[in-house]
XYZ file of C-alpha atoms in Angstrom:
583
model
C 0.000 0.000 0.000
C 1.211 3.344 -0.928
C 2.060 6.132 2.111
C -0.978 8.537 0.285
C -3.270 5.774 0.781
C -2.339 5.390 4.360
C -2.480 8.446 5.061
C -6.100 8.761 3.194
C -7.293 5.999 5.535
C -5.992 7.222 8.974
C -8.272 9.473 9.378
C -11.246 7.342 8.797
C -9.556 4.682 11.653
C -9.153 7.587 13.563
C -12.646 8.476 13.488
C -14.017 5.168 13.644
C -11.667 4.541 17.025
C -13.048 8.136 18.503
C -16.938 6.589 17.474
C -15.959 3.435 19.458
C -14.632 5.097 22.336
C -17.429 6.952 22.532
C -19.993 4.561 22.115
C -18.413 2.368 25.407
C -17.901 5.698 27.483
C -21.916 6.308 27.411
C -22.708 2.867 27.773
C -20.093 2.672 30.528
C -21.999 5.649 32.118
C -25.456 4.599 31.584
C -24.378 0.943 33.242
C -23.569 3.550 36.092
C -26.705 5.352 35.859
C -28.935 2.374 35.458
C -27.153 0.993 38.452
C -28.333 3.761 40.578
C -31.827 4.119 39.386
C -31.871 0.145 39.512
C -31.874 0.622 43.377
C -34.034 3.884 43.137
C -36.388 1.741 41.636
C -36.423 -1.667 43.785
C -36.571 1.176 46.417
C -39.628 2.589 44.755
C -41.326 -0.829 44.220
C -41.030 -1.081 47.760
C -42.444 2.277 48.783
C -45.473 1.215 46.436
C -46.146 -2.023 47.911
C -46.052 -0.299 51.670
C -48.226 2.573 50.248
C -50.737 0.280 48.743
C -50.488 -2.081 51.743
C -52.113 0.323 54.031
C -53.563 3.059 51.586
C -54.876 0.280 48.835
C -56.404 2.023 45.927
C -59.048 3.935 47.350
C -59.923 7.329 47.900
C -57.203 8.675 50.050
C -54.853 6.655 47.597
C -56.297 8.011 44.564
C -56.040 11.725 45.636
C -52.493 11.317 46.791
C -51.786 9.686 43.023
C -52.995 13.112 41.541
C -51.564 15.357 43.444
C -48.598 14.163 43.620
C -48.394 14.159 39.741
C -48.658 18.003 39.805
C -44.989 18.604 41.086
C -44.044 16.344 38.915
C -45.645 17.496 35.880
C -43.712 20.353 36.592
C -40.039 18.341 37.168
C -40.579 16.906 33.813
C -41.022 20.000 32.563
C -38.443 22.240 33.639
C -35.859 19.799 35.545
C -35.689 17.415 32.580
C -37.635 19.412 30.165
C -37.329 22.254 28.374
C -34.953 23.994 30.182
C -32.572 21.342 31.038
C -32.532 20.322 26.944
C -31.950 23.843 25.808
C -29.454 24.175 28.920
C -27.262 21.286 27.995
C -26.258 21.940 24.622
C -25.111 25.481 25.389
C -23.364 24.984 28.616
C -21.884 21.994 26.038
C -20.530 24.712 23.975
C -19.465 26.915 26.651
C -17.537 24.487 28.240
C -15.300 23.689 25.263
C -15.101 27.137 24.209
C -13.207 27.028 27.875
C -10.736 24.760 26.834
C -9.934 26.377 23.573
C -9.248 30.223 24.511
C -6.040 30.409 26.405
C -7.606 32.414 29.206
C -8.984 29.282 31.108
C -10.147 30.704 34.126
C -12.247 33.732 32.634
C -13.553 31.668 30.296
C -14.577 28.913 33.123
C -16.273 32.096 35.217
C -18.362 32.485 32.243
C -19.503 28.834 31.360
C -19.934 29.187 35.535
C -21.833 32.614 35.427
C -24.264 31.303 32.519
C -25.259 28.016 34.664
C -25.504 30.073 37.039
C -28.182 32.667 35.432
C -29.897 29.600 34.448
C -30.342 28.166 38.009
C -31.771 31.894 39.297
C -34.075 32.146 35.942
C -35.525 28.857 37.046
C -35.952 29.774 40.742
C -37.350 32.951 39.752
C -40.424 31.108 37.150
C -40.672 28.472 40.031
C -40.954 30.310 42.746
C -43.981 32.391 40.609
C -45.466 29.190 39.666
C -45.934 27.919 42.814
C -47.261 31.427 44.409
C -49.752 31.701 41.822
C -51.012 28.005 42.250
C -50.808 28.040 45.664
C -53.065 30.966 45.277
C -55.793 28.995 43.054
C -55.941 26.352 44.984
C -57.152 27.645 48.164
C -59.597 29.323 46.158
C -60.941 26.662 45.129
C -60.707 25.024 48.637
C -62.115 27.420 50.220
C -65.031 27.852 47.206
C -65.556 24.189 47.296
C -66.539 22.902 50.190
C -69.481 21.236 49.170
C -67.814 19.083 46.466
C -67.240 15.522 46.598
C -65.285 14.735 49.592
C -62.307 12.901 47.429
C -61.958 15.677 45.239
C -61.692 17.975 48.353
C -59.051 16.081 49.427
C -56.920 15.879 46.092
C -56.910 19.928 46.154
C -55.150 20.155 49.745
C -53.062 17.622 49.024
C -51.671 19.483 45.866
C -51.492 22.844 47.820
C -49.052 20.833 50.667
C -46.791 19.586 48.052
C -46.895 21.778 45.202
C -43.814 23.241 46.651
C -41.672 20.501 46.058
C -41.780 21.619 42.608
C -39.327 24.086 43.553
C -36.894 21.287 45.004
C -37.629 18.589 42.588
C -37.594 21.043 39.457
C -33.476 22.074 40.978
C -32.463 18.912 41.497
C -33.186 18.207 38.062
C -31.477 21.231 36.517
C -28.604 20.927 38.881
C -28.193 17.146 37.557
C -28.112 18.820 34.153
C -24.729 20.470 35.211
C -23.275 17.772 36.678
C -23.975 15.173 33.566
C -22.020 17.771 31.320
C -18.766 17.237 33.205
C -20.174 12.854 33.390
C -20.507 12.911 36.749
C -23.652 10.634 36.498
C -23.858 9.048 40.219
C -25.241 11.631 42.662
C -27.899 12.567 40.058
C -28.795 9.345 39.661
C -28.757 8.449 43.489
C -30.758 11.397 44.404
C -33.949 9.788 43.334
C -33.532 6.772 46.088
C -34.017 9.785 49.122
C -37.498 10.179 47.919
C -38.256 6.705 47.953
C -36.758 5.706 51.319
C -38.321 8.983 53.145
C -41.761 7.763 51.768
C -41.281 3.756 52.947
C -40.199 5.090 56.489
C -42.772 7.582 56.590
C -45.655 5.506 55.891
C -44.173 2.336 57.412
C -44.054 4.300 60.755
C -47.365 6.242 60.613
C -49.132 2.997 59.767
C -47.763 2.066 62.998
C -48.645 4.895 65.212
C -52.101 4.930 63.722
C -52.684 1.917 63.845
C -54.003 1.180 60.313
C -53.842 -2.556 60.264
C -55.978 -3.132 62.909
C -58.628 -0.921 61.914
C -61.998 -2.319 60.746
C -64.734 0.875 60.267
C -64.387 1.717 57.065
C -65.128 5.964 57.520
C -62.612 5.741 60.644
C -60.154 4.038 58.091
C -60.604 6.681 55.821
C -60.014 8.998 58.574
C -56.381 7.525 59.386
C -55.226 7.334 56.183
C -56.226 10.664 55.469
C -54.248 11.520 58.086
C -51.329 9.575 57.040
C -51.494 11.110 53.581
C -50.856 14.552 54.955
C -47.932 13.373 56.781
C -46.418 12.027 53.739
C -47.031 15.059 52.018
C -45.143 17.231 54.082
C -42.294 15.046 54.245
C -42.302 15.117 50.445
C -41.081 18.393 50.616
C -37.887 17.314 53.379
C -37.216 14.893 50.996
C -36.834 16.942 48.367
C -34.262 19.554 50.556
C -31.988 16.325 50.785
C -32.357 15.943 46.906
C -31.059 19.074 46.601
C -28.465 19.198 49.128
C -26.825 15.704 48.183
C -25.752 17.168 44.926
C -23.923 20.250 46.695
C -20.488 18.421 47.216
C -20.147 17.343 43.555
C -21.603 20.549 42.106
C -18.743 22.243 43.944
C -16.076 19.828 42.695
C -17.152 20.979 38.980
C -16.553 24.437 40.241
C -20.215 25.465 40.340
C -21.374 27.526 42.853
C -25.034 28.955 43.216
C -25.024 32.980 43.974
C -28.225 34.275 44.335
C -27.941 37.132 41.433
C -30.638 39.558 39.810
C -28.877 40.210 36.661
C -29.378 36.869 34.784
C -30.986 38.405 31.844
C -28.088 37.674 29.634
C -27.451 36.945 25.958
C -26.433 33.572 26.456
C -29.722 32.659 28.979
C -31.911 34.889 26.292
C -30.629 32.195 23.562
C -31.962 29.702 25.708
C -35.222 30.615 26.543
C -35.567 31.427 22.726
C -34.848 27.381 22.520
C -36.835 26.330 25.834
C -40.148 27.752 24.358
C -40.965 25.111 21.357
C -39.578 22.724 24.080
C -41.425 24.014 26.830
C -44.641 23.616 24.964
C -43.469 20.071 23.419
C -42.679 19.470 27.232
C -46.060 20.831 28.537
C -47.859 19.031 25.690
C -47.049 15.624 26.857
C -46.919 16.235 30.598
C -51.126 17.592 29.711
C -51.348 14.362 28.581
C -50.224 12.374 31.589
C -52.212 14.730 33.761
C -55.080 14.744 32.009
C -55.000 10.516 32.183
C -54.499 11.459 35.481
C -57.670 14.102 35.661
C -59.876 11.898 33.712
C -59.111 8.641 35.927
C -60.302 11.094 38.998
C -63.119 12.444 36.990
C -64.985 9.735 35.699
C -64.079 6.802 38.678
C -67.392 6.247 41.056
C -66.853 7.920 44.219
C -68.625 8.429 47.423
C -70.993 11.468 48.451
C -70.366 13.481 51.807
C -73.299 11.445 53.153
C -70.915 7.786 52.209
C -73.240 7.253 49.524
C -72.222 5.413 46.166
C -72.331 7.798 42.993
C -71.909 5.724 40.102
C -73.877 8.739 37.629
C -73.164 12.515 36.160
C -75.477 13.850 34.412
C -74.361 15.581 31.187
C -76.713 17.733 28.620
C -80.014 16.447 30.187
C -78.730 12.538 30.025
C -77.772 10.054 32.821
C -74.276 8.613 32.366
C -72.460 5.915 34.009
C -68.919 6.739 35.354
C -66.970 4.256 33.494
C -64.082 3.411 36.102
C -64.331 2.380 39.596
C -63.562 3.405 42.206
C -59.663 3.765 42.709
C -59.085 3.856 39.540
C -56.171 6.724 39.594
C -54.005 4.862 42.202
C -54.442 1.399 40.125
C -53.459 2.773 36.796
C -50.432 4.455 38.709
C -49.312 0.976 39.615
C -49.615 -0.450 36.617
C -47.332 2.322 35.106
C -45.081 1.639 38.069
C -44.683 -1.521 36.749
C -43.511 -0.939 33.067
C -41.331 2.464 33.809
C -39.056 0.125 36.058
C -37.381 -1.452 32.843
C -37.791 1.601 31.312
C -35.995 3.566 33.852
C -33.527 1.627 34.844
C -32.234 1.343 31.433
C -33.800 3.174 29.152
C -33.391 6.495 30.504
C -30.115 5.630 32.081
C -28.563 4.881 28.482
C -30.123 8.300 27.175
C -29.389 10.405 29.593
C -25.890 9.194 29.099
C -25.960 9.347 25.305
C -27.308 13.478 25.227
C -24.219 15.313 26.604
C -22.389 13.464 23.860
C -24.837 13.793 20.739
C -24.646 17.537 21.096
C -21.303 17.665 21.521
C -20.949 15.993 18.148
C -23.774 17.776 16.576
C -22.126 20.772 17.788
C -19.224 19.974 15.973
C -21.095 19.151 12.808
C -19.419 15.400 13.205
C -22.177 14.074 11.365
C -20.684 10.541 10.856
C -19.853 9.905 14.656
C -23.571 11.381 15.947
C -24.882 8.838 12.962
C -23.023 6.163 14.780
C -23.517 6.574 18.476
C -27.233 7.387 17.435
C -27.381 3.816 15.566
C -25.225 2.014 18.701
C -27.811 3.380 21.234
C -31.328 2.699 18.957
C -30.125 -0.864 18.884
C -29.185 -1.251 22.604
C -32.676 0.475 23.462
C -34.222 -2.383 21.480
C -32.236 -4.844 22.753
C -33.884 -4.773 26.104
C -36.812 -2.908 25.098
C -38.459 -5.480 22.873
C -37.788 -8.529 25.084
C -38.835 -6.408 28.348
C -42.250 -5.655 26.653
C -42.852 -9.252 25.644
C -41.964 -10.145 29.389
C -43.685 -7.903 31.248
C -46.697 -9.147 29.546
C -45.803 -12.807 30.006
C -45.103 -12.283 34.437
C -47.698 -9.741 34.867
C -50.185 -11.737 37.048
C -47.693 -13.228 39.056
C -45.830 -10.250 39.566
C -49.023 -7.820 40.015
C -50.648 -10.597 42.909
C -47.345 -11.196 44.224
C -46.434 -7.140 44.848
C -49.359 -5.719 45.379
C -52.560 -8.345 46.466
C -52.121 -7.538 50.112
C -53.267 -5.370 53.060
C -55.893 -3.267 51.351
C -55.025 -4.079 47.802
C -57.887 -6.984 46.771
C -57.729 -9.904 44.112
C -60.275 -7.404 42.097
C -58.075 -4.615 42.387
C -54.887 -6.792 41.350
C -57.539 -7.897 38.400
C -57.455 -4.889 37.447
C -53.923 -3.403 37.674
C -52.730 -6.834 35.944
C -55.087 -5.511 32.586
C -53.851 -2.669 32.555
C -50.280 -3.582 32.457
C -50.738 -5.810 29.382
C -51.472 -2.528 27.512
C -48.569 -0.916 29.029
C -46.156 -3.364 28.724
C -46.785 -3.205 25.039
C -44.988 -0.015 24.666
C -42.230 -0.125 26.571
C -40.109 -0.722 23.300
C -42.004 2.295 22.010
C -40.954 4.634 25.463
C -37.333 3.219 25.432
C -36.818 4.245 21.632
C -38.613 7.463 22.376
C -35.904 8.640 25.085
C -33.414 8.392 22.637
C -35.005 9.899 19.562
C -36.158 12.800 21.573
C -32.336 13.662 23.126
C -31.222 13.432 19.568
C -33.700 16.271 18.282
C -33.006 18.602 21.200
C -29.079 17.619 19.867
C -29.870 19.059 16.683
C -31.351 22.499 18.523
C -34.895 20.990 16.573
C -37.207 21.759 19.515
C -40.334 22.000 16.663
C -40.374 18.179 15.903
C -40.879 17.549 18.813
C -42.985 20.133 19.924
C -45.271 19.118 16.421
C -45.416 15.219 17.684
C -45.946 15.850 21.148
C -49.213 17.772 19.914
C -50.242 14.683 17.946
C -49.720 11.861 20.646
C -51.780 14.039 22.684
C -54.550 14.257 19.955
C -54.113 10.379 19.180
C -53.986 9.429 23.006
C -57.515 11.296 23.758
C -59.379 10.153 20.648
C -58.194 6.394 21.312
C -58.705 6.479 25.033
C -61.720 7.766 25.853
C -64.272 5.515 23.685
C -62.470 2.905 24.949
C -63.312 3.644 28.662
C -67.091 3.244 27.955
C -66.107 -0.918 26.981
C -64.944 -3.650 28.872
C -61.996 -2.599 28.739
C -62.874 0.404 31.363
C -60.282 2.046 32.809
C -57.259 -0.165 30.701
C -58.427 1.788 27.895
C -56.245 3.974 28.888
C -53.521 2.124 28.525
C -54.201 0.928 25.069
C -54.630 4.740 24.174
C -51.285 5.286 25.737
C -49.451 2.445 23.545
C -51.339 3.447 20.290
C -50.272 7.038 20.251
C -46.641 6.265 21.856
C -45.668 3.655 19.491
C -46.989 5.552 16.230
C -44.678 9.073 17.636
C -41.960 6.655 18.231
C -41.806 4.902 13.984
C -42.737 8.309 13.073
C -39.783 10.242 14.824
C -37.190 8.132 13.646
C -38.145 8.198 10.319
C -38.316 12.170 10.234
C -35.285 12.219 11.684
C -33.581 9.458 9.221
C -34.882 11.798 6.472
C -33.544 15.087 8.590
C -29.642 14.481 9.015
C -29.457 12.537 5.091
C -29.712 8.919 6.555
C -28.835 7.368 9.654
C -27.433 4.361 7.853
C -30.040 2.112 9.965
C -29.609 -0.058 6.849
C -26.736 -1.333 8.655
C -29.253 -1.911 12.029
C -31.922 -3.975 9.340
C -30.083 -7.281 10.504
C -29.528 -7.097 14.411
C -32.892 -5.876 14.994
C -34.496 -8.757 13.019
C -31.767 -11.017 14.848
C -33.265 -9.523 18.545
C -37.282 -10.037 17.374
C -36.157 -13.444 16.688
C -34.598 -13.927 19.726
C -37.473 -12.336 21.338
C -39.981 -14.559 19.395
C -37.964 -17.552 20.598
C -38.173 -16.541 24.266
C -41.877 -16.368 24.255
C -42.429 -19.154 22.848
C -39.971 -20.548 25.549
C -42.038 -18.834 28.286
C -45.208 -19.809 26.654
C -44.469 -23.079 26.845
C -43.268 -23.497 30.417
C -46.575 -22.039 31.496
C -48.527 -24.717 29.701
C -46.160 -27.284 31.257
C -46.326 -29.481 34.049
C -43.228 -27.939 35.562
C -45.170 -24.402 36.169
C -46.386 -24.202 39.477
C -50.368 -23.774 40.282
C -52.096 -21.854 42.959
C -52.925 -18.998 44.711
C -50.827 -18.380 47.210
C -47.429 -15.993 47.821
C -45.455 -18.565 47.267
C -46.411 -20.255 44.590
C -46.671 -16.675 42.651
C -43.344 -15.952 43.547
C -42.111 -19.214 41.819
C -44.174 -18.356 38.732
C -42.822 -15.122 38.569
C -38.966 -16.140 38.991
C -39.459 -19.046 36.933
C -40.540 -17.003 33.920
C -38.314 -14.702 34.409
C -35.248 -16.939 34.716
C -36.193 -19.034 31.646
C -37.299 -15.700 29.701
C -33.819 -14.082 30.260
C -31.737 -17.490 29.699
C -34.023 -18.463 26.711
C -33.765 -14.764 25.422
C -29.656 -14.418 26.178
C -28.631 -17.709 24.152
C -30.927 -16.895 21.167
C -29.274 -13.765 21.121
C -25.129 -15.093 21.286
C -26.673 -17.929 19.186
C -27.485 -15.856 16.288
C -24.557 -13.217 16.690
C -26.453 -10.390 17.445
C -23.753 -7.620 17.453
C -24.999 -4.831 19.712
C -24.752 -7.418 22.899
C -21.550 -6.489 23.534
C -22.088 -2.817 24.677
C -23.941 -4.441 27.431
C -21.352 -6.572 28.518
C -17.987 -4.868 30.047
C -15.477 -3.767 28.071
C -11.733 -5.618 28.174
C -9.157 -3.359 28.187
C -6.669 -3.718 25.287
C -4.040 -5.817 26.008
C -6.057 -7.202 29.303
């Protein structure tokens, strides 16, 4: 080989080595990530299986459900949302603008003075958000008296924790900062102080109330009523420790928060120009999972002030059944429990690690390496995406009776929650794929795509959802409406974004991702089979769904794991830990 053509094909090694290097340094990080939020969420199964031990699905647990959504609407929005995507990108570019001018530290004070502004900006909308709906609220408290007593209830629930949105919505942002310089731990193992507050909380005032010994049914109510306060307050001490356990790494990275009034700067102005189509993509969707959430409250049965049944509203001059029962908020956020754990724990993880890179290399115009890390974390999204849907469908009874069908959770309400989970375990492939697509928009500074689809899921969601409530189906509808419009914004995203950056080359992905649905296919059938075996264990006890559940499960992922080195399927070994060269 002549030296020109070696020296015409360095570069491309180079750049291939720099793809690979980069590919295993956000895998490596989301391993680190989903590590974390693996324990956030065994921790968070376990606060829902005390909660739902001695709150079950009723009233006082349905309430809670909604109103603790509202701070959280808000923590999607802002923390993770709009301003943390617009954020990112251009405290990205500040940062390497650092390392480029020779002038280090002035340039570091003003990649330090612009996070800073950003973090004051956001207390300053925050702390106005919560005033104002603080505000509304105990207007309509105080205007509503007569309403239905569990509707009561949801608004002074909301008004006691709608200030976390101030602490959750920070710890976010703050997060933001830190996964810029990959420090990915502390934001990741902030999460788990909500969780174990909440078990100890309720574990203990279960205790001192005596809830499990308690047999009237309005003094029950009564107890956990007060219980639910309790937790709400300490909602809001959990989130000062959310804050305050990011403080020592923030100030390793050299950020310090100074309260300052003159944030209005060029830099933050460019941001908020950004935020806005992202802030209403953001809002868009988070409607949506409030509304599910409004709707579930609004058309369950409930119980008059007198403890009467009210299964009826009457709407233009005609008698309608309410279409859910009661409880239906609190089972629905179970069943959601249920499929965001694989979707969290690696999912999330792997895109959360994959953003701070993407716009660095879309901010560098390196089309060919964003192509490629895009392509490495699509097919590692799939890889456990499509075999955790299938799963989650095939252990869902077990795993609902065996978690949940206890204390004041019946075999009806487990019914239930396990029908609903079928429809959301569908999409779990459809969430997974989402995270990534949507990081690699806000990469590209496209906040309207999103912004455009987010409008459309909503649209989709509603018109799918809501005649389905009025069938058997009845409150699982929801559910289907949720995979429906998820999975079609999911195929659609990725092609629009194929056809936006001239080709992702997912060609080239064509032959793993048949490879993993026939691995996947495989493993049901597997699964399938055992449960029509002699082998699979029959009853109705604990135990015996325990070994259903771990028995599935074990043959599922061993079934699943061979098909997959069986048939070559490339993308496994990002999973896997890397050898060292040389090792």
């Amino acid at each position: 080989m002549s030296e020109a053509a070696a020296l015409s094909i360095e570069p491309k090694r180079i750049v291939e080595q720099a793809a690979v290097a980069s590919s295993r340094s956000f895998v490596g990080h989301a391993k680190l990530i989903g590590f974390f939020t693996l324990i956030s969420r065994i921790l968070g199964l376990g606060r829902e299986i005390v909660a739902g031990h001695y709150l079950g699905t009723g009233l006082v647990a349905s309430a809670f459900t909604f109103a603790f959504a509202v701070p959280n609407l808000f923590r999607k929005l802002f923390g993770e949302g709009a301003l943390s995507a617009a954020f990112i990108p251009l405290y990205t570019q500040a940062l390497k603008q650092q390392r480029h001018e020779p002038d280090g530290e002035a340039s570091a004070s003003g990649a330090n003075a612009f996070a800073n502004a950003s973090v004051n900006l956001l207390c300053v909308i925050l702390i106005a958000l919560t005033a104002i709906g603080e505000l509304i609220l105990f207007a309509l408290i105080f205007a509503g008296r007569e309403m239905r007593p569990d509707r009561l209830l949801t608004l002074k629930l909301t008004a006691i924790m709608l200030p976390y949105v101030l602490m959750i919505c920070g710890s976010a942002f703050l997060s933001g900062i830190l996964q810029v310089h990959r420090r990915f731990g502390p934001p990741a193992a902030a999460p788990i102080i909500l969780n174990v507050v909440h078990i100890i909380v309720v574990f203990i005032g279960a205790r001192i109330l005596h809830l499990r010994g308690e047999s009237n049914p309005v003094r029950m109510i009564a107890l956990q009523t007060t219980l639910a306060y309790s937790l709400g307050f300490f909602v809001l001490v959990a989130g000062v420790l959310q804050v305050l356990i990011l403080v020592p790494s923030l100030r390793a990275v050299g950020f310090r928060f100074q309260p300052v009034l003159h944030f209005w700067t060029p830099t933050v102005r460019r941001m908020l120009k950004l935020t806005i189509p992202v802030a209403l993509g953001a809002g868009v969707l988070q409607l949506s999972v409030l509304l599910d959430k409004g709707i579930s409250m609004a058309l369950m049965r409930g119980v008059g002030r007198a403890g009467q049944v009210i299964d009826h509203f009457i709407f233009l001059g005609h008698r309608i059944a309410y279409p859910m029962e009661l409880g239906a908020p609190a089972r629905l956020n179970l069943a959601q429990f249920l499929y965001q754990f694989p979707l969290g724990v690696f999912a999330i993880a792997l895109a959360t690690a994959i953003f701070p890179g993407l716009s660095a290399d879309a901010l560098e115009n390196d089309r060919d390496r964003f192509r490629s890390i895009l392509r490495k974390g699509i097919e590692a999204t799939l890889l456990e995406g499509l075999p955790a849907s299938i799963g989650l469908i095939l252990v869902r009874e077990p795993a609902v009776r065996l978690l949940f069908q206890h204390g004041q959770i019946t075999a009806h309400d487990a019914d239930l929650i396990s029908r609903s989970v079928l429809f959301y375990s569908a999409a779990i492939w459809a969430f997974s794929l989402q995270q990534i697509i949507n990081r690699a928009y806000y990469s590209l500074h496209d906040m309207t795509t999103p912004l455009v689809m987010s409008i459309v899921t909503l649209v989709v969601n509603l018109m799918v959802e809501i005649p389905l409530l009025w069938t058997p189906l009845a409150e699982s509808g929801m559910a289907a409406g949720t995979l429906v419009s998820f999975a079609l914004q999911a195929v659609v995203m990725l092609y629009m974004l194929d056809r936006r950056i001239g080709g992702l080359g997912l060609s080239s992905s064509v032959a793993p991702i048949l490879k993993m649905l026939v691995a996947t296919l495989i493993m049901t059938l597997a699964c399938w089979a055992l449960r029509h075996s002699p082998l699979y264990p029959q009853g109705n006890t604990r135990f015996t769904w325990a070994a259903q559940m771990l028995l599935v499960i074990a043959t599922g992922a061993l079934v699943y794991l061979t098909a997959c080195a069986t048939l070559g399927i490339g993308v496994l070994h990002h999973l896997l830990p890397q050898r060292r060269a040389g090792a």
